[in-house]
mmCIF file of C-alpha atoms in Angstrom:
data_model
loop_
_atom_site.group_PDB
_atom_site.id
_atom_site.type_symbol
_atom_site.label_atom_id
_atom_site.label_comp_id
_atom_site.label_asym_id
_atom_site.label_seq_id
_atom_site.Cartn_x
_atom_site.Cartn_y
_atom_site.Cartn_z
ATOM 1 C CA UNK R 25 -19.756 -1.800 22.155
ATOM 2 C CA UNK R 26 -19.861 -5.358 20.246
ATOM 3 C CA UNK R 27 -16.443 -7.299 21.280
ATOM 4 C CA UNK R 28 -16.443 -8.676 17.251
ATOM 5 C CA UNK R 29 -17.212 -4.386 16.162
ATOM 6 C CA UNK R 30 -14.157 -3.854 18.351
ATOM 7 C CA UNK R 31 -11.852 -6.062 17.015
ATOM 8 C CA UNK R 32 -12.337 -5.462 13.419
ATOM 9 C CA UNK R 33 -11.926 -1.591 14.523
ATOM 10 C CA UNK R 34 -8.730 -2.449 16.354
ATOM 11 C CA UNK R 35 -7.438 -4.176 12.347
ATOM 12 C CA UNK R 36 -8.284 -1.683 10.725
ATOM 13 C CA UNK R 37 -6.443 0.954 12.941
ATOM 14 C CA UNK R 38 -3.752 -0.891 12.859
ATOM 15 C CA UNK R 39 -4.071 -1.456 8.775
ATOM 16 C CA UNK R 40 -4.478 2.279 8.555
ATOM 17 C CA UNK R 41 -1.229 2.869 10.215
ATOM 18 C CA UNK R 42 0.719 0.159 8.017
ATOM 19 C CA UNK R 43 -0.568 1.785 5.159
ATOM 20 C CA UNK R 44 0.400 5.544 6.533
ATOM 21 C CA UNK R 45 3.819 3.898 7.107
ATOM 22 C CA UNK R 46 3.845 2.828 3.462
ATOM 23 C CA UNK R 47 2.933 6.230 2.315
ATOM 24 C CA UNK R 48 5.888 7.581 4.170
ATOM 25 C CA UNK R 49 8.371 5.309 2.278
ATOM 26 C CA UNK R 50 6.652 6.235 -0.848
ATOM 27 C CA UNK R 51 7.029 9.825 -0.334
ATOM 28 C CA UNK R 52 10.868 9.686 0.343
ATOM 29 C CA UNK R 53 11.447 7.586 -2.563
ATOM 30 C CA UNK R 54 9.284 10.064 -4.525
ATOM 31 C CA UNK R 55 11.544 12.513 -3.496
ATOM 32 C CA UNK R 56 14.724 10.628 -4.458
ATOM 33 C CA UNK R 57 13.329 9.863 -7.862
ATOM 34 C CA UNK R 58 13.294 13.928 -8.509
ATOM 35 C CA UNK R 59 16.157 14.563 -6.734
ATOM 36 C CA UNK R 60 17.583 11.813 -9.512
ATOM 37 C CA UNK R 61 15.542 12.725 -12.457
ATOM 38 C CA UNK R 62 16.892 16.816 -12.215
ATOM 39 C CA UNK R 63 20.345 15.646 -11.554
ATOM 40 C CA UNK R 64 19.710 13.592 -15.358
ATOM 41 C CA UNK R 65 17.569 15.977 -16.361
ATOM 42 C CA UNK R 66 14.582 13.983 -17.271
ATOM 43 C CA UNK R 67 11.019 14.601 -17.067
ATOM 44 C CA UNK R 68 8.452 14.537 -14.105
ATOM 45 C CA UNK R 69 6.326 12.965 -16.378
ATOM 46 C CA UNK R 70 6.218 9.417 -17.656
ATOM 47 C CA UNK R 71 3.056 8.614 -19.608
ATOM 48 C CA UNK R 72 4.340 5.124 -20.846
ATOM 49 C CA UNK R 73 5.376 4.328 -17.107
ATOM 50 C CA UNK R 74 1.635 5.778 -15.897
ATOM 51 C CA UNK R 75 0.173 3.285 -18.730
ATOM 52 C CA UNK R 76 2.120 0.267 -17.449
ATOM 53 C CA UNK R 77 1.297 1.447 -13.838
ATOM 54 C CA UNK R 78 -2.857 1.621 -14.738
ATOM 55 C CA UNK R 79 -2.987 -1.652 -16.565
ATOM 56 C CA UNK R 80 -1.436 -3.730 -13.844
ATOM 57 C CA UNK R 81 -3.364 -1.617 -11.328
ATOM 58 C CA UNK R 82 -6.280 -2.831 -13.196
ATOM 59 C CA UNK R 83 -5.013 -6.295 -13.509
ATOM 60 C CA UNK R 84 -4.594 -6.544 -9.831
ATOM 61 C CA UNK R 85 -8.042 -5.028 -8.852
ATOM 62 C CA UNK R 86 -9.851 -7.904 -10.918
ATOM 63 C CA UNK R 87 -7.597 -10.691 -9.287
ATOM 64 C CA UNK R 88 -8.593 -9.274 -6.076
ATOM 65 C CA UNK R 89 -12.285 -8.166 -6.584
ATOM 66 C CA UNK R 90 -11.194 -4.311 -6.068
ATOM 67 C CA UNK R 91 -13.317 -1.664 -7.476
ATOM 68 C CA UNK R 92 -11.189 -0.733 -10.275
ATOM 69 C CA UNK R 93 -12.514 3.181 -10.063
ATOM 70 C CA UNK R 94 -11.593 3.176 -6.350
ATOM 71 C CA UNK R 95 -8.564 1.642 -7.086
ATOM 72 C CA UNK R 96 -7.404 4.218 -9.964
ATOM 73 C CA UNK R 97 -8.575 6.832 -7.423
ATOM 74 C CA UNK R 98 -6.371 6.521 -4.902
ATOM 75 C CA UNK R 99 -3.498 5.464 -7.121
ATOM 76 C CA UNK R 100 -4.249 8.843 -8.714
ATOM 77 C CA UNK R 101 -3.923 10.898 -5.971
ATOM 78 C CA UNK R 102 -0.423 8.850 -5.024
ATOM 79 C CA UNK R 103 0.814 9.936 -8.352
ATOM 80 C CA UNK R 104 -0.160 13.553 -7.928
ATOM 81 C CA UNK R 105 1.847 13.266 -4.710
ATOM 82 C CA UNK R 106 4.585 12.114 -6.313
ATOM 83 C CA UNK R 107 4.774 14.044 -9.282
ATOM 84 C CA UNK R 108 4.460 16.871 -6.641
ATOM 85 C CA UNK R 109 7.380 15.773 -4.370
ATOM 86 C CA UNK R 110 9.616 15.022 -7.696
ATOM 87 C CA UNK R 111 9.346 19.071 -8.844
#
């Protein structure tokens, strides 16, 4: 195998694993969230914070030359996760 193919391989395993680490933080604090928003007894659901969240989601995806439907993808199924781990 190509020495350069292996190398990029190697940074992107060890991307993929920062970001799997990242999704493990987000989860617990997911979690926390609910365990805070039944204790005040507030909504799962935030559509003002979800606009907020999309526009700078699309604001950062143009600063960064991001797909912005790839972007909002996987943001979407984060959210979903979330929303999920708050019930």
């Amino acid at each position: 195998m190509n020495s350069d193919l292996q190398t990029f391989r190697l940074k992107l395993d060890k991307i993929d694993r920062s970001i799997m680490g990242f999704l493990a933080e987000r989860c617990e604090i997911a979690r926390l969230i609910g365990e805070h928003k039944r204790a005040q007894e507030i909504s799962v659901e935030d559509p003002n914070r979800e606009s907020v969240m999309r526009q700078e989601r699309k604001r950062f995806a143009s600063e960064h030359g991001l797909d912005f439907d790839f972007v909002e993808a996987v943001f979407s199924l984060l959210i979903q996760e979330s929303k999920h781990l708050q019930l």
